[in-house]
Amino acid sequence: MSQRTFSIIKPDAVKAGNAGAILAEISKAGFKLLAIKKIVLTKAQAEGFYYVHAERGFFGELTDFMSSGVIYPMVLEKDNAIADFRKLMGATDPSKADAGTLRKLFATSIGENAVHGSDAEDTAAFEIGYFFAGYELK
Ligand code: CMP
């Protein structure tokens, strides 16, 4: 069944000039790019997005990084999009990611790992709504 997931091309990947190559891999894997925008988050906006990690030791580092430059938030659609996109991304730590995954190809560390992808239906709904209004998802 067709499903939506949410992804971000993170500041490290944008700065390295890899956004186009990442979009090409996503397209090759069969995802429809339903919506995309270019934005620089404030620190507070990054904290709001990652609120579930607020108690984690890396929260400050994560939200500094995610507000450090241009990101491309996007909504992707395909059958089984959430699980399939997580497979395409690979493990959070790029040293543990399978060959051919986005993080193996483009990430440099667990913190600067090129892409984000939703991990479940409820988080996908929250994350899509954090960046996109309904009229942008037609
Ligand atoms: P993401 O999928 O965007 O969701 C939470 C992010 O926290 C994760 O990717 C990593 O980039 C980051 N993260 C997870 N663990 C660590 C860690 N130990 N140190 C720094 N960042 C981390």
Short mmCIF file of C-alpha atoms and ligand atoms in Angstrom, two decimals:
data_model
loop_
_atom_site.label_atom_id
_atom_site.label_comp_id
_atom_site.label_asym_id
_atom_site.label_seq_id
_atom_site.Cartn_x
_atom_site.Cartn_y
_atom_site.Cartn_z
CA MET A 1 0.00 0.00 0.00
CA SER A 2 1.25 3.46 -0.84
CA GLN A 3 2.76 5.15 2.19
CA ARG A 4 4.51 8.44 2.94
CA THR A 5 7.74 8.92 4.80
CA PHE A 6 9.73 11.97 5.75
CA SER A 7 13.41 12.54 5.08
CA ILE A 8 16.02 15.27 5.46
CA ILE A 9 19.20 15.77 3.47
CA LYS A 10 21.36 17.04 6.34
CA PRO A 11 23.84 19.97 6.37
CA ASP A 12 26.92 17.77 5.93
CA ALA A 13 25.57 16.28 2.69
CA VAL A 14 24.42 19.65 1.37
CA LYS A 15 27.80 21.27 2.14
CA ALA A 16 29.62 18.38 0.45
CA GLY A 17 27.57 18.93 -2.71
CA ASN A 18 25.84 15.53 -2.44
CA ALA A 19 22.18 16.59 -2.41
CA GLY A 20 21.68 15.89 -6.12
CA ALA A 21 23.36 12.48 -5.95
CA ILE A 22 21.23 11.54 -2.91
CA LEU A 23 18.04 12.59 -4.72
CA ALA A 24 19.11 10.47 -7.70
CA GLU A 25 19.55 7.38 -5.48
CA ILE A 26 16.15 8.01 -3.87
CA SER A 27 14.53 8.28 -7.29
CA LYS A 28 16.33 5.15 -8.57
CA ALA A 29 14.96 3.24 -5.54
CA GLY A 30 11.40 4.02 -6.68
CA PHE A 31 10.38 6.82 -4.33
CA LYS A 32 8.17 9.64 -5.61
CA LEU A 33 9.34 13.06 -4.41
CA LEU A 34 6.02 14.46 -3.21
CA ALA A 35 7.41 17.66 -1.65
CA ILE A 36 10.79 19.24 -0.91
CA LYS A 37 11.97 22.58 0.46
CA LYS A 38 15.19 24.36 1.28
CA ILE A 39 15.52 25.73 4.80
CA VAL A 40 18.01 26.64 7.54
CA LEU A 41 16.58 25.69 10.93
CA THR A 42 17.00 27.81 14.03
CA LYS A 43 18.39 25.98 17.06
CA ALA A 44 14.89 26.07 18.64
CA GLN A 45 13.31 24.59 15.50
CA ALA A 46 15.89 21.77 15.49
CA GLU A 47 15.17 21.12 19.20
CA GLY A 48 11.45 20.91 18.45
CA PHE A 49 11.97 18.46 15.63
CA TYR A 50 14.23 16.16 17.71
CA TYR A 51 12.30 16.57 21.01
CA VAL A 52 12.21 12.77 21.57
CA HIS A 53 16.00 12.89 21.97
CA ALA A 54 16.00 15.83 24.44
CA GLU A 55 17.40 13.74 27.32
CA ARG A 56 20.17 12.15 25.25
CA GLY A 57 23.79 13.21 25.74
CA PHE A 58 24.16 14.10 22.06
CA PHE A 59 21.09 16.41 21.91
CA GLY A 60 23.12 19.65 21.99
CA GLU A 61 25.54 18.44 19.36
CA LEU A 62 22.69 17.09 17.18
CA THR A 63 20.65 20.30 17.28
CA ASP A 64 23.73 22.52 16.75
CA PHE A 65 24.58 20.44 13.68
CA MET A 66 21.05 20.37 12.29
CA SER A 67 20.82 24.17 12.57
CA SER A 68 24.30 24.74 11.08
CA GLY A 69 23.34 25.07 7.43
CA VAL A 70 20.93 24.40 4.61
CA ILE A 71 18.85 21.23 4.82
CA TYR A 72 16.35 19.74 2.36
CA PRO A 73 13.33 18.31 4.19
CA MET A 74 11.16 16.17 1.92
CA VAL A 75 8.17 13.87 1.75
CA LEU A 76 8.58 10.61 -0.15
CA GLU A 77 5.89 8.22 -1.33
CA LYS A 78 5.92 4.57 -2.35
CA ASP A 79 4.64 1.18 -1.21
CA ASN A 80 6.16 0.39 2.20
CA ALA A 81 7.98 3.74 2.13
CA ILE A 82 9.00 3.93 5.81
CA ALA A 83 10.75 0.55 6.03
CA ASP A 84 12.12 0.73 2.49
CA PHE A 85 13.62 4.16 3.07
CA ARG A 86 15.31 2.99 6.27
CA LYS A 87 16.84 0.14 4.26
CA LEU A 88 18.02 2.59 1.61
CA MET A 89 19.55 4.88 4.31
CA GLY A 90 21.46 2.14 6.12
CA ALA A 91 22.54 2.09 9.78
CA THR A 92 22.73 5.35 11.78
CA ASP A 93 26.47 4.80 12.17
CA PRO A 94 27.92 4.81 8.63
CA SER A 95 30.72 2.44 9.65
CA LYS A 96 27.98 -0.16 10.25
CA ALA A 97 25.92 0.67 7.14
CA ASP A 98 25.62 -1.86 4.31
CA ALA A 99 27.35 -1.24 0.98
CA GLY A 100 25.30 0.85 -1.40
CA THR A 101 23.22 2.55 1.30
CA LEU A 102 22.99 6.34 1.45
CA ARG A 103 24.90 6.53 4.71
CA LYS A 104 27.64 4.21 3.45
CA LEU A 105 27.95 6.33 0.33
CA PHE A 106 27.62 9.82 1.81
CA ALA A 107 27.88 9.92 5.64
CA THR A 108 31.04 10.58 7.61
CA SER A 109 30.06 9.84 11.24
CA ILE A 110 27.13 8.88 13.49
CA GLY A 111 26.41 12.58 14.09
CA GLU A 112 26.97 13.80 10.54
CA ASN A 113 25.17 11.03 8.74
CA ALA A 114 23.87 12.74 5.58
CA VAL A 115 20.19 11.78 5.81
CA HIS A 116 17.33 11.35 8.23
CA GLY A 117 14.34 9.07 7.72
CA SER A 118 11.22 8.46 9.82
CA ASP A 119 11.24 5.24 11.86
CA ALA A 120 7.47 4.59 12.19
CA GLU A 121 4.04 5.79 11.00
CA ASP A 122 3.44 8.06 14.00
CA THR A 123 6.86 9.73 13.73
CA ALA A 124 6.41 10.13 9.95
CA ALA A 125 3.10 11.94 10.55
CA PHE A 126 4.68 14.25 13.16
CA GLU A 127 7.74 14.96 11.02
CA ILE A 128 5.79 15.65 7.80
CA GLY A 129 3.52 18.02 9.73
CA TYR A 130 6.51 19.79 11.29
CA PHE A 131 7.74 20.97 7.88
CA PHE A 132 4.83 20.82 5.43
CA ALA A 133 1.25 22.09 5.31
CA GLY A 134 -1.45 19.90 3.76
CA TYR A 135 -1.70 22.08 0.63
CA GLU A 136 1.98 21.37 -0.12
CA LEU A 137 1.39 17.62 -0.30
CA LYS A 138 -0.91 17.32 -3.31
P1 CMP B 1 18.59 10.71 12.81
O1 CMP B 1 18.07 9.56 12.03
O2 CMP B 1 18.44 12.06 12.23
O3 CMP B 1 17.91 10.70 14.25
C1 CMP B 1 18.58 11.11 15.42
C2 CMP B 1 19.99 11.48 15.16
O4 CMP B 1 20.80 11.57 16.29
C3 CMP B 1 20.64 10.41 14.33
O5 CMP B 1 20.14 10.45 13.03
C4 CMP B 1 22.10 10.72 14.49
O6 CMP B 1 22.56 11.63 13.52
C5 CMP B 1 22.12 11.39 15.84
N1 CMP B 1 22.83 10.54 16.78
C6 CMP B 1 22.48 9.32 17.20
N2 CMP B 1 23.39 8.84 18.06
C7 CMP B 1 24.34 9.79 18.17
C8 CMP B 1 25.55 9.90 18.89
N3 CMP B 1 25.96 8.91 19.69
N4 CMP B 1 26.27 11.02 18.75
C9 CMP B 1 25.85 12.02 17.94
N5 CMP B 1 24.70 11.98 17.23
C10 CMP B 1 23.97 10.89 17.34
#
